[in-house]
Short mmCIF file of C-alpha atoms and ligand atoms in Angstrom, two decimals:
data_model
loop_
_atom_site.label_atom_id
_atom_site.label_comp_id
_atom_site.label_asym_id
_atom_site.label_seq_id
_atom_site.Cartn_x
_atom_site.Cartn_y
_atom_site.Cartn_z
CA MET S 135 9.33 -30.05 -17.27
CA ILE S 136 6.18 -28.60 -15.67
CA GLN S 137 5.75 -25.05 -16.91
CA ILE S 138 3.83 -22.06 -15.60
CA PRO S 139 0.26 -21.80 -17.01
CA ARG S 140 -0.04 -19.65 -20.09
CA GLY S 141 -1.08 -15.99 -19.49
CA THR S 142 0.42 -15.99 -15.93
CA GLN S 143 3.71 -14.90 -14.79
CA ASP S 144 6.16 -15.24 -11.87
CA ILE S 145 7.22 -11.97 -10.41
CA LEU S 146 10.79 -12.60 -9.60
CA PRO S 147 12.71 -11.36 -6.49
CA GLY S 148 14.54 -8.84 -8.55
CA GLU S 149 11.43 -7.36 -10.11
CA SER S 150 9.12 -7.62 -7.11
CA TYR S 151 10.32 -4.10 -5.81
CA LYS S 152 8.44 -2.50 -8.79
CA TRP S 153 5.29 -4.07 -7.68
CA GLN S 154 5.81 -3.06 -3.95
CA ILE S 155 6.42 0.61 -5.24
CA ILE S 156 3.28 0.73 -7.26
CA GLU S 157 1.17 -1.05 -4.52
CA ASP S 158 2.38 1.38 -1.82
CA ARG S 159 1.70 4.33 -4.08
CA LEU S 160 -1.82 2.94 -4.78
CA ARG S 161 -2.66 2.65 -1.10
CA GLU S 162 -1.16 6.06 -0.33
CA ILE S 163 -3.35 7.68 -3.06
CA ALA S 164 -6.39 5.70 -1.88
CA ALA S 165 -5.93 7.05 1.59
CA ASN S 166 -5.64 10.63 0.19
CA TYR S 167 -9.23 10.26 -1.17
CA ASN S 168 -10.32 8.28 1.92
CA TYR S 169 -10.82 4.93 0.31
CA HIS S 170 -10.48 1.84 2.43
CA GLU S 171 -9.47 -1.68 1.44
CA LEU S 172 -12.09 -4.33 1.11
CA ARG S 173 -10.90 -7.90 0.66
CA THR S 174 -13.22 -10.35 -0.86
CA PRO S 175 -12.70 -14.07 -1.71
CA ILE S 176 -10.80 -15.22 -4.81
CA PHE S 177 -13.84 -17.29 -5.83
CA GLU S 178 -17.56 -16.55 -5.77
CA ALA S 179 -20.87 -18.15 -6.75
CA THR S 180 -20.82 -18.17 -10.61
CA GLU S 181 -24.27 -16.65 -10.59
CA LEU S 182 -22.84 -13.31 -9.10
CA PHE S 183 -20.95 -12.75 -12.30
CA GLU S 184 -23.66 -14.10 -14.57
CA ARG S 185 -26.22 -11.68 -13.10
CA GLY S 186 -23.79 -8.79 -12.13
CA VAL S 187 -21.45 -8.62 -15.13
CA GLY S 188 -24.07 -9.81 -17.60
CA GLY S 189 -24.76 -12.84 -19.66
CA SER S 190 -24.04 -11.17 -22.96
CA THR S 191 -20.37 -10.12 -22.14
CA ASP S 192 -17.27 -11.80 -23.15
CA ILE S 193 -16.20 -12.09 -19.63
CA VAL S 194 -19.01 -14.29 -18.77
CA ASN S 195 -19.55 -16.04 -22.00
CA LYS S 196 -15.88 -16.97 -22.78
CA GLU S 197 -13.50 -15.99 -20.13
CA MET S 198 -14.53 -17.36 -16.74
CA TYR S 199 -12.58 -19.98 -14.73
CA THR S 200 -15.72 -21.78 -13.52
CA PHE S 201 -15.61 -25.10 -11.54
CA GLU S 202 -17.85 -27.28 -9.56
CA ASP S 203 -16.83 -27.54 -5.93
CA LYS S 204 -17.03 -30.91 -4.05
CA GLY S 205 -20.49 -29.83 -2.75
CA GLY S 206 -21.62 -29.57 -6.48
CA ARG S 207 -22.01 -25.68 -6.32
CA SER S 208 -20.73 -23.80 -9.43
CA MET S 209 -18.00 -21.45 -8.42
CA THR S 210 -15.96 -18.93 -10.47
CA LEU S 211 -12.44 -17.41 -9.91
CA ARG S 212 -13.27 -13.68 -9.74
CA PRO S 213 -12.77 -12.12 -13.18
CA GLU S 214 -13.33 -8.48 -11.92
CA GLY S 215 -13.93 -6.70 -8.61
CA THR S 216 -17.06 -4.79 -8.87
CA ALA S 217 -19.64 -7.57 -8.54
CA PRO S 218 -17.85 -8.90 -5.42
CA VAL S 219 -17.69 -5.58 -3.84
CA VAL S 220 -21.42 -5.00 -4.45
CA ARG S 221 -22.21 -8.47 -3.11
CA SER S 222 -20.19 -7.73 0.16
CA TYR S 223 -22.07 -4.38 0.34
CA ILE S 224 -25.37 -5.95 0.13
CA GLU S 225 -24.44 -8.82 2.48
CA ASN S 226 -23.07 -6.55 5.05
CA LYS S 227 -25.77 -4.02 4.77
CA MET S 228 -23.38 -1.25 4.21
CA GLN S 229 -26.21 1.09 3.32
CA HIS S 230 -26.73 1.50 6.96
CA ASP S 231 -23.15 2.37 7.75
CA VAL S 232 -22.80 5.87 9.22
CA ASN S 233 -20.09 6.69 6.75
CA GLN S 234 -21.55 7.50 3.35
CA PRO S 235 -20.73 6.95 0.63
CA ILE S 236 -18.92 3.70 1.21
CA LYS S 237 -15.59 4.16 -0.49
CA VAL S 238 -13.53 1.12 -0.96
CA PHE S 239 -10.44 -0.09 -2.90
CA TYR S 240 -9.18 -3.53 -3.70
CA LYS S 241 -5.91 -4.85 -5.13
CA GLU S 242 -6.17 -8.42 -5.98
CA PRO S 243 -5.55 -11.08 -8.63
CA MET S 244 -8.28 -11.52 -11.17
CA PHE S 245 -8.82 -14.37 -13.57
CA ARG S 246 -9.88 -14.11 -17.25
CA TYR S 247 -9.44 -16.97 -19.83
CA GLU S 248 -8.25 -14.56 -22.56
CA ARG S 249 -6.23 -15.04 -25.65
CA ARG S 250 -2.72 -14.41 -24.91
CA GLN S 251 -1.40 -11.01 -26.08
CA LYS S 252 0.85 -8.42 -24.87
CA GLY S 253 -0.87 -6.60 -21.84
CA ARG S 254 -3.50 -9.39 -21.56
CA TYR S 255 -3.02 -12.04 -18.89
CA ARG S 256 -5.08 -14.89 -17.63
CA GLN S 257 -4.17 -13.80 -14.00
CA PHE S 258 -3.62 -10.17 -13.40
CA VAL S 259 -3.59 -7.90 -10.37
CA GLN S 260 -6.37 -5.40 -10.51
CA PHE S 261 -6.52 -2.37 -8.39
CA GLY S 262 -10.03 -0.78 -8.30
CA ILE S 263 -12.08 1.51 -6.30
CA GLU S 264 -15.88 1.75 -5.76
CA ALA S 265 -17.86 4.55 -4.21
CA ILE S 266 -21.35 3.31 -3.47
CA GLY S 267 -24.31 5.20 -1.96
CA VAL S 268 -24.29 8.64 -3.60
CA GLU S 269 -25.26 9.67 -7.15
CA ASN S 270 -23.81 13.14 -7.72
CA PRO S 271 -21.56 14.24 -10.64
CA LEU S 272 -18.99 15.29 -8.04
CA ILE S 273 -18.38 11.79 -6.85
CA ASP S 274 -17.82 10.83 -10.62
CA VAL S 275 -15.35 13.53 -10.86
CA GLU S 276 -13.61 12.45 -7.63
CA VAL S 277 -13.16 8.89 -9.13
CA LEU S 278 -11.88 10.26 -12.37
CA SER S 279 -9.47 12.65 -10.66
CA MET S 280 -8.08 9.82 -8.53
CA LEU S 281 -7.59 7.80 -11.66
CA MET S 282 -5.67 10.48 -13.38
CA HIS S 283 -3.66 11.32 -10.04
CA ILE S 284 -2.48 7.66 -9.97
CA TYR S 285 -1.03 7.53 -13.44
CA GLN S 286 0.40 11.12 -13.37
CA SER S 287 2.08 10.50 -10.11
CA PHE S 288 4.39 8.07 -11.85
CA GLY S 289 5.17 10.73 -14.49
CA LEU S 290 3.28 9.21 -17.36
CA LYS S 291 2.52 11.71 -20.05
CA ASN S 292 1.01 9.91 -22.82
CA LEU S 293 -2.40 9.50 -21.36
CA LYS S 294 -5.79 9.89 -23.06
CA LEU S 295 -9.06 9.89 -21.05
CA TYR S 296 -12.18 9.12 -22.96
CA ILE S 297 -15.61 9.46 -21.52
CA ASN S 298 -19.16 8.93 -22.42
CA SER S 299 -22.51 8.71 -20.95
CA ILE S 300 -24.67 5.67 -21.32
CA GLY S 301 -27.40 7.53 -19.70
CA ASP S 302 -30.08 6.24 -17.31
CA HIS S 303 -32.17 3.13 -17.92
CA GLU S 304 -34.77 5.01 -20.01
CA SER S 305 -32.10 6.48 -22.20
CA ARG S 306 -30.35 3.12 -22.55
CA LYS S 307 -33.61 1.43 -23.52
CA ALA S 308 -34.37 3.99 -26.24
CA TYR S 309 -30.81 3.71 -27.65
CA ASN S 310 -30.96 -0.21 -27.61
CA ASP S 311 -34.26 0.05 -29.46
CA ALA S 312 -32.63 2.39 -32.11
CA LEU S 313 -29.58 -0.02 -32.48
CA VAL S 314 -31.86 -3.07 -33.03
CA GLU S 315 -33.73 -1.12 -35.65
CA HIS S 316 -30.29 -0.19 -37.23
CA PHE S 317 -28.63 -3.50 -37.24
CA ARG S 318 -31.56 -5.99 -37.68
CA PRO S 319 -31.85 -5.83 -41.42
CA ARG S 320 -28.40 -6.71 -42.06
CA ILE S 321 -27.39 -8.65 -38.90
CA ASP S 322 -26.56 -11.86 -40.98
CA GLU S 323 -23.39 -9.81 -42.18
CA PHE S 324 -22.13 -9.96 -38.52
CA CYS S 325 -20.35 -12.51 -36.51
CA SER S 326 -22.32 -15.23 -34.59
CA ASP S 327 -21.60 -13.29 -31.29
CA CYS S 328 -23.23 -10.16 -32.67
CA GLN S 329 -26.23 -12.10 -34.02
CA ASN S 330 -26.90 -13.07 -30.36
CA ARG S 331 -25.97 -9.72 -29.12
CA ILE S 332 -28.83 -8.02 -30.97
CA ASN S 333 -31.21 -10.06 -28.82
CA THR S 334 -29.35 -9.93 -25.47
CA ASN S 335 -27.56 -6.53 -25.54
CA PRO S 336 -27.42 -4.69 -28.84
CA MET S 337 -24.80 -2.04 -27.46
CA ARG S 338 -22.28 -4.81 -27.24
CA ILE S 339 -22.19 -4.98 -31.15
CA LEU S 340 -20.42 -1.56 -31.12
CA ASP S 341 -17.69 -2.96 -29.00
CA CYS S 342 -17.14 -6.10 -31.27
CA LYS S 343 -13.54 -6.82 -31.99
CA LYS S 344 -14.33 -8.89 -35.23
CA ASP S 345 -16.93 -6.53 -36.82
CA ARG S 346 -15.45 -3.30 -35.83
CA ASP S 347 -14.75 -2.07 -39.38
CA HIS S 348 -18.39 -2.80 -40.65
CA GLU S 349 -19.95 0.23 -42.11
CA LEU S 350 -23.05 -0.21 -40.00
CA ILE S 351 -21.00 0.18 -36.88
CA LYS S 352 -19.31 3.16 -38.21
CA ASN S 353 -22.69 4.85 -38.97
CA ALA S 354 -24.52 3.45 -35.98
CA PRO S 355 -26.76 5.90 -34.14
CA VAL S 356 -25.01 7.93 -31.54
CA ILE S 357 -25.97 7.53 -27.86
CA TYR S 358 -25.93 11.11 -26.94
CA ASN S 359 -29.01 11.74 -29.19
CA PHE S 360 -30.94 9.24 -26.96
CA LEU S 361 -30.13 10.76 -23.67
CA ASN S 362 -33.06 12.25 -21.89
CA ASP S 363 -32.64 15.69 -20.32
CA GLU S 364 -31.74 14.31 -16.92
CA SER S 365 -28.89 12.15 -18.25
CA LYS S 366 -27.69 15.00 -20.58
CA GLU S 367 -27.55 17.41 -17.55
CA TYR S 368 -25.67 14.85 -15.39
CA PHE S 369 -23.17 14.36 -18.31
CA GLU S 370 -22.75 18.04 -18.79
CA THR S 371 -22.04 18.55 -15.13
CA VAL S 372 -19.39 15.86 -14.96
CA LYS S 373 -17.67 17.38 -17.98
CA GLU S 374 -17.87 20.91 -16.55
CA LYS S 375 -16.39 19.89 -13.24
CA LEU S 376 -13.62 17.92 -14.96
CA THR S 377 -12.70 20.97 -16.91
CA GLU S 378 -12.79 23.07 -13.82
CA ILE S 379 -10.15 20.96 -12.07
CA GLY S 380 -8.00 20.80 -15.19
CA ILE S 381 -8.57 17.27 -16.24
CA ASP S 382 -8.27 16.77 -20.07
CA TYR S 383 -10.70 14.32 -21.72
CA GLU S 384 -12.21 13.52 -24.95
CA VAL S 385 -15.86 12.43 -25.49
CA ASP S 386 -16.19 9.13 -27.28
CA TYR S 387 -19.80 8.38 -28.13
CA ASN S 388 -18.89 4.82 -29.09
CA LEU S 389 -17.48 3.98 -25.70
CA VAL S 390 -19.89 1.40 -24.16
CA ARG S 391 -17.54 -0.68 -22.11
CA GLY S 392 -17.41 -4.48 -22.03
CA LEU S 393 -19.60 -5.11 -18.96
CA ASP S 394 -23.36 -4.69 -18.82
CA TYR S 395 -23.89 -2.81 -15.51
CA TYR S 396 -22.91 0.69 -16.81
CA THR S 397 -25.36 3.73 -16.67
CA HIS S 398 -24.41 7.36 -17.16
CA THR S 399 -20.69 8.01 -16.86
CA ALA S 400 -18.47 5.52 -18.55
CA PHE S 401 -14.78 5.99 -19.24
CA GLU S 402 -11.49 4.55 -20.34
CA LEU S 403 -7.96 5.71 -19.87
CA MET S 404 -5.65 4.80 -22.77
CA SER S 405 -1.89 5.25 -23.38
CA ASP S 406 -0.87 6.61 -26.73
CA ALA S 407 2.85 5.93 -26.16
CA GLU S 408 4.63 4.56 -29.06
CA GLY S 409 5.61 0.94 -28.70
CA PHE S 410 2.88 0.16 -26.12
CA GLY S 411 1.55 -2.76 -28.30
CA ALA S 412 -1.95 -3.50 -29.42
CA ILE S 413 -3.97 -3.31 -26.12
CA THR S 414 -3.65 0.28 -24.94
CA THR S 415 -6.43 0.56 -22.31
CA LEU S 416 -4.86 1.26 -19.06
CA SER S 417 -8.06 1.50 -17.07
CA GLY S 418 -11.86 1.49 -17.35
CA GLY S 419 -14.81 2.08 -15.33
CA GLY S 420 -18.01 3.95 -14.79
CA ARG S 421 -21.29 4.37 -12.99
CA TYR S 422 -23.59 1.37 -12.22
CA ASN S 423 -26.90 2.61 -11.05
CA GLY S 424 -28.87 -0.58 -11.37
CA LEU S 425 -26.39 -3.15 -10.26
CA LEU S 426 -27.29 -3.36 -6.60
CA GLU S 427 -30.93 -3.82 -7.29
CA LEU S 428 -30.04 -6.41 -9.97
CA LEU S 429 -28.27 -8.38 -7.20
CA ASP S 430 -31.25 -8.08 -4.93
CA GLY S 431 -29.69 -5.22 -2.89
CA PRO S 432 -31.04 -1.71 -1.87
CA LYS S 433 -31.70 0.96 -4.43
CA GLU S 434 -28.28 2.52 -4.04
CA THR S 435 -25.89 3.52 -6.91
CA GLY S 436 -22.19 3.17 -7.37
CA ILE S 437 -19.22 4.21 -9.47
CA GLY S 438 -15.63 2.88 -9.86
CA PHE S 439 -12.76 1.98 -11.96
CA GLY S 440 -10.45 -1.07 -12.30
CA MET S 441 -6.84 -1.06 -13.60
CA SER S 442 -4.14 -3.70 -13.73
CA ILE S 443 -0.64 -3.24 -12.40
CA GLU S 444 0.61 -5.29 -15.37
CA ARG S 445 -0.52 -2.52 -17.81
CA LEU S 446 0.69 0.17 -15.75
CA LEU S 447 4.02 -1.42 -15.90
CA LEU S 448 3.77 -1.64 -19.64
CA ALA S 449 3.06 2.11 -19.71
CA LEU S 450 5.95 3.00 -17.64
CA GLU S 451 8.14 0.80 -19.88
CA ALA S 452 6.76 2.37 -23.00
CA GLU S 453 7.64 5.83 -21.68
CA GLY S 454 11.01 4.89 -20.41
CA ILE S 455 10.15 5.59 -16.72
CA GLU S 456 12.15 3.58 -14.31
CA LEU S 457 11.11 2.90 -10.74
CA GLU S 458 13.89 3.54 -8.28
CA GLN S 459 15.31 0.45 -6.66
CA PRO S 460 15.09 0.61 -2.90
CA GLU S 461 18.21 0.81 -0.79
CA GLY S 462 19.99 -2.57 -0.41
CA ILE S 463 20.96 -4.18 2.91
CA GLY S 464 22.45 -2.16 5.76
CA LEU S 465 25.56 -4.24 6.43
CA TYR S 466 27.43 -7.04 4.65
CA VAL S 467 29.70 -9.15 6.81
CA CYS S 468 32.73 -10.73 5.03
CA THR S 469 34.51 -13.50 6.73
CA LEU S 470 38.18 -14.58 6.24
CA ASP S 471 38.40 -17.94 7.96
CA ASP S 472 36.36 -20.68 9.61
CA ASN S 473 36.51 -19.09 13.01
CA SER S 474 35.13 -15.61 11.98
CA PHE S 475 32.54 -17.47 9.70
CA ASN S 476 31.22 -19.33 12.72
CA LYS S 477 31.12 -16.30 14.85
CA ALA S 478 29.45 -14.11 12.14
CA GLY S 479 26.27 -15.88 12.66
CA THR S 480 25.82 -14.41 16.27
CA LEU S 481 26.64 -10.87 15.02
CA LEU S 482 24.14 -11.13 12.11
CA HIS S 483 21.49 -12.39 14.66
CA GLU S 484 22.12 -9.45 16.91
CA LEU S 485 21.97 -6.88 14.11
CA ARG S 486 18.92 -8.31 12.49
CA THR S 487 16.94 -8.52 15.69
CA SER S 488 17.95 -4.85 16.40
CA GLY S 489 16.35 -3.92 13.10
CA ILE S 490 19.46 -3.70 10.95
CA SER S 491 19.30 -5.56 7.67
CA ALA S 492 22.47 -7.74 7.30
CA ASP S 493 23.74 -10.57 5.40
CA MET S 494 26.94 -12.73 4.85
CA ASP S 495 28.36 -15.17 2.44
CA TYR S 496 27.32 -18.68 3.38
CA LYS S 497 29.33 -20.16 0.67
CA GLN S 498 32.60 -18.99 2.24
CA ARG S 499 34.01 -17.73 -1.04
CA LYS S 500 37.17 -15.75 -1.35
CA LEU S 501 37.30 -12.12 -0.07
CA LYS S 502 37.08 -10.65 -3.53
CA ALA S 503 34.01 -12.69 -4.45
CA GLN S 504 32.38 -11.65 -1.13
CA MET S 505 33.01 -8.01 -1.85
CA LYS S 506 31.42 -8.50 -5.21
CA ASP S 507 28.44 -10.17 -3.58
CA ALA S 508 28.12 -7.09 -1.17
CA ASP S 509 28.11 -4.72 -4.22
CA ARG S 510 25.38 -6.96 -5.84
CA LYS S 511 23.27 -6.73 -2.76
CA ARG S 512 23.97 -2.99 -2.69
CA ALA S 513 25.10 -3.02 0.88
CA GLN S 514 25.45 0.35 2.50
CA PHE S 515 28.29 -0.80 4.87
CA VAL S 516 30.73 -3.65 4.67
CA ILE S 517 32.94 -5.11 7.44
CA VAL S 518 35.57 -7.93 7.15
CA LEU S 519 36.04 -10.35 10.08
CA GLY S 520 39.18 -12.13 10.52
CA GLU S 521 41.54 -13.28 13.31
CA GLN S 522 42.78 -9.63 13.92
CA GLU S 523 39.25 -8.27 14.47
CA PHE S 524 38.52 -10.67 17.08
CA GLU S 525 41.93 -10.10 18.80
CA THR S 526 41.54 -6.33 18.92
CA GLY S 527 37.89 -6.29 19.16
CA LYS S 528 37.78 -3.65 16.45
CA VAL S 529 36.30 -3.54 12.87
CA GLU S 530 36.89 -1.33 9.88
CA LEU S 531 33.44 -0.23 8.81
CA LYS S 532 33.38 0.69 5.19
CA ASN S 533 30.79 3.09 3.75
CA MET S 534 30.22 1.58 0.26
CA LYS S 535 28.59 4.91 -1.06
CA ASN S 536 31.55 7.21 -0.42
CA GLY S 537 34.38 4.64 0.34
CA GLU S 538 35.08 6.18 3.73
CA THR S 539 36.12 3.89 6.54
CA GLN S 540 35.96 4.15 10.22
CA ASN S 541 37.10 1.92 13.13
CA VAL S 542 34.43 0.75 15.32
CA GLN S 543 34.41 -1.33 18.40
CA LEU S 544 32.81 -4.81 17.57
CA ASP S 545 30.62 -4.59 20.55
CA GLU S 546 29.60 -1.11 19.55
CA LEU S 547 28.69 -2.04 16.03
CA VAL S 548 25.00 -2.47 16.51
CA ASN S 549 24.53 0.83 18.43
CA TYR S 550 26.72 2.55 15.92
CA LEU S 551 24.68 1.29 12.98
CA GLU S 552 21.33 1.90 14.77
CA ASP S 553 22.12 5.66 14.97
P1 LIG N 79 -12.48 -4.00 -17.20
O1 LIG N 79 -12.51 -2.79 -18.20
O2 LIG N 79 -12.92 -5.23 -17.63
O3 LIG N 79 -13.35 -3.29 -16.09
O4 LIG N 79 -11.10 -4.00 -16.55
C1 LIG N 79 -10.49 -2.97 -16.09
C2 LIG N 79 -8.90 -2.93 -16.29
O5 LIG N 79 -8.54 -4.24 -15.76
C3 LIG N 79 -8.51 -2.75 -17.65
O6 LIG N 79 -8.63 -1.58 -18.13
C4 LIG N 79 -7.08 -3.40 -17.54
O7 LIG N 79 -6.27 -2.42 -16.94
C5 LIG N 79 -7.31 -4.51 -16.47
N1 LIG N 79 -7.51 -5.76 -17.29
C6 LIG N 79 -8.58 -6.29 -17.61
N2 LIG N 79 -8.36 -7.55 -18.21
C7 LIG N 79 -7.01 -7.70 -18.19
C8 LIG N 79 -6.13 -8.75 -18.56
N3 LIG N 79 -6.68 -9.82 -19.10
N4 LIG N 79 -4.80 -8.66 -18.40
C9 LIG N 79 -4.41 -7.55 -17.83
N5 LIG N 79 -5.13 -6.44 -17.36
C10 LIG N 79 -6.50 -6.75 -17.54
C11 LIG N 79 -13.73 -3.87 -14.91
O8 LIG N 79 -13.16 -4.89 -14.45
C12 LIG N 79 -14.57 -3.27 -14.03
N6 LIG N 79 -14.87 -3.94 -12.78
C13 LIG N 79 -14.13 -1.72 -13.64
C14 LIG N 79 -15.04 -1.00 -12.72
C15 LIG N 79 -14.80 -0.87 -11.43
N7 LIG N 79 -16.12 -0.41 -13.17
C16 LIG N 79 -16.76 0.03 -12.06
N8 LIG N 79 -15.89 -0.18 -11.14
#
């Protein structure tokens, strides 16, 4: 039997309403903050991620679904949304748009060849936002407040926001030099990835999953001490403004994030709900001041976050929060014999084209089974069609919520239900 690929999932019809509720909410909140949807292709030139996300990252080194197309070009299924948005920004010359900053959101499948684990999928739906074109602590705060607003709007309580500053390029460089000095003498005690990282991006060593307990990581220099005055001031303002609007956070000086493009503000939102599983990061993001130039774009800066719907669902489950199922169909038509069964199709057609959701039992089961089916479909009203109904031209409309019944003319049924 052919099976679904590892790390992917079918969203079954009985579950898809949860996704729809979340997606609607995300769109609604994005609109509140004036972010507009940007859709980019599912695959991009591999080079976009190699340069944009960074050659020293796990995403680029280990996790990309890369293939050669029939024209011999190397293509990659998008592993994240920021680099494609920036590519589109540059290509469409959005820096000349009258609306600045450019504020976009996306909600699309992403692909990463990751080890299978709870909360870690090879295809997942990432919702993300990006604000490009303004460098001001207030926009960083806007992004963070929207992030918190999303999770809080679902009633989640066990949320912990960690923030850090990676500083500007100058600060980042000074810090990287200090890390090299710190790790170099004993780098052979680290995994082979870290032995490469010391040359390509020493900050990534701090984020190593294998070596995380090494004493040198625990005593590593702290980035805050390498921030220049400008970077410190930027960070202080972000923190002040967050406090001003009542957003709780904790500073984590070891937070460097898994992608190379971050500068200044970097953050992760975690769940500390019991039973969440090992992967507790709900969302991550930050500011990327050099990314546009790195991709041959204008000297503009951006900030954003990404979050998967899969992990949001896990957080809801861990906190016992249920999403309310939408209402069922408007009317269920039961039929008693062949004649009414054959005529029911016409009635259904009329109902549906008038905007009333309706269904019937195509299997012609017994009335009791049909009533059960109506219940399962959470029908708001039920009618039973038989010889008598066609003779008198009247049906008994049963309200399934309160059990009340009412006699209605068959040819008035559509009008009645429309009201
Ligand atoms: P990221 O930290 O790689 O950042 O991913 C962001 C979020 O995507 C994670 O916090 C998680 O919710 C979700 N995610 C990542 N990998 C998986 C997976 N295998 N299964 C399920 N969910 C996953 C980025 O992607 C950046 N582009 C975020 C960003 C936007 N930074 C600035 N703007």
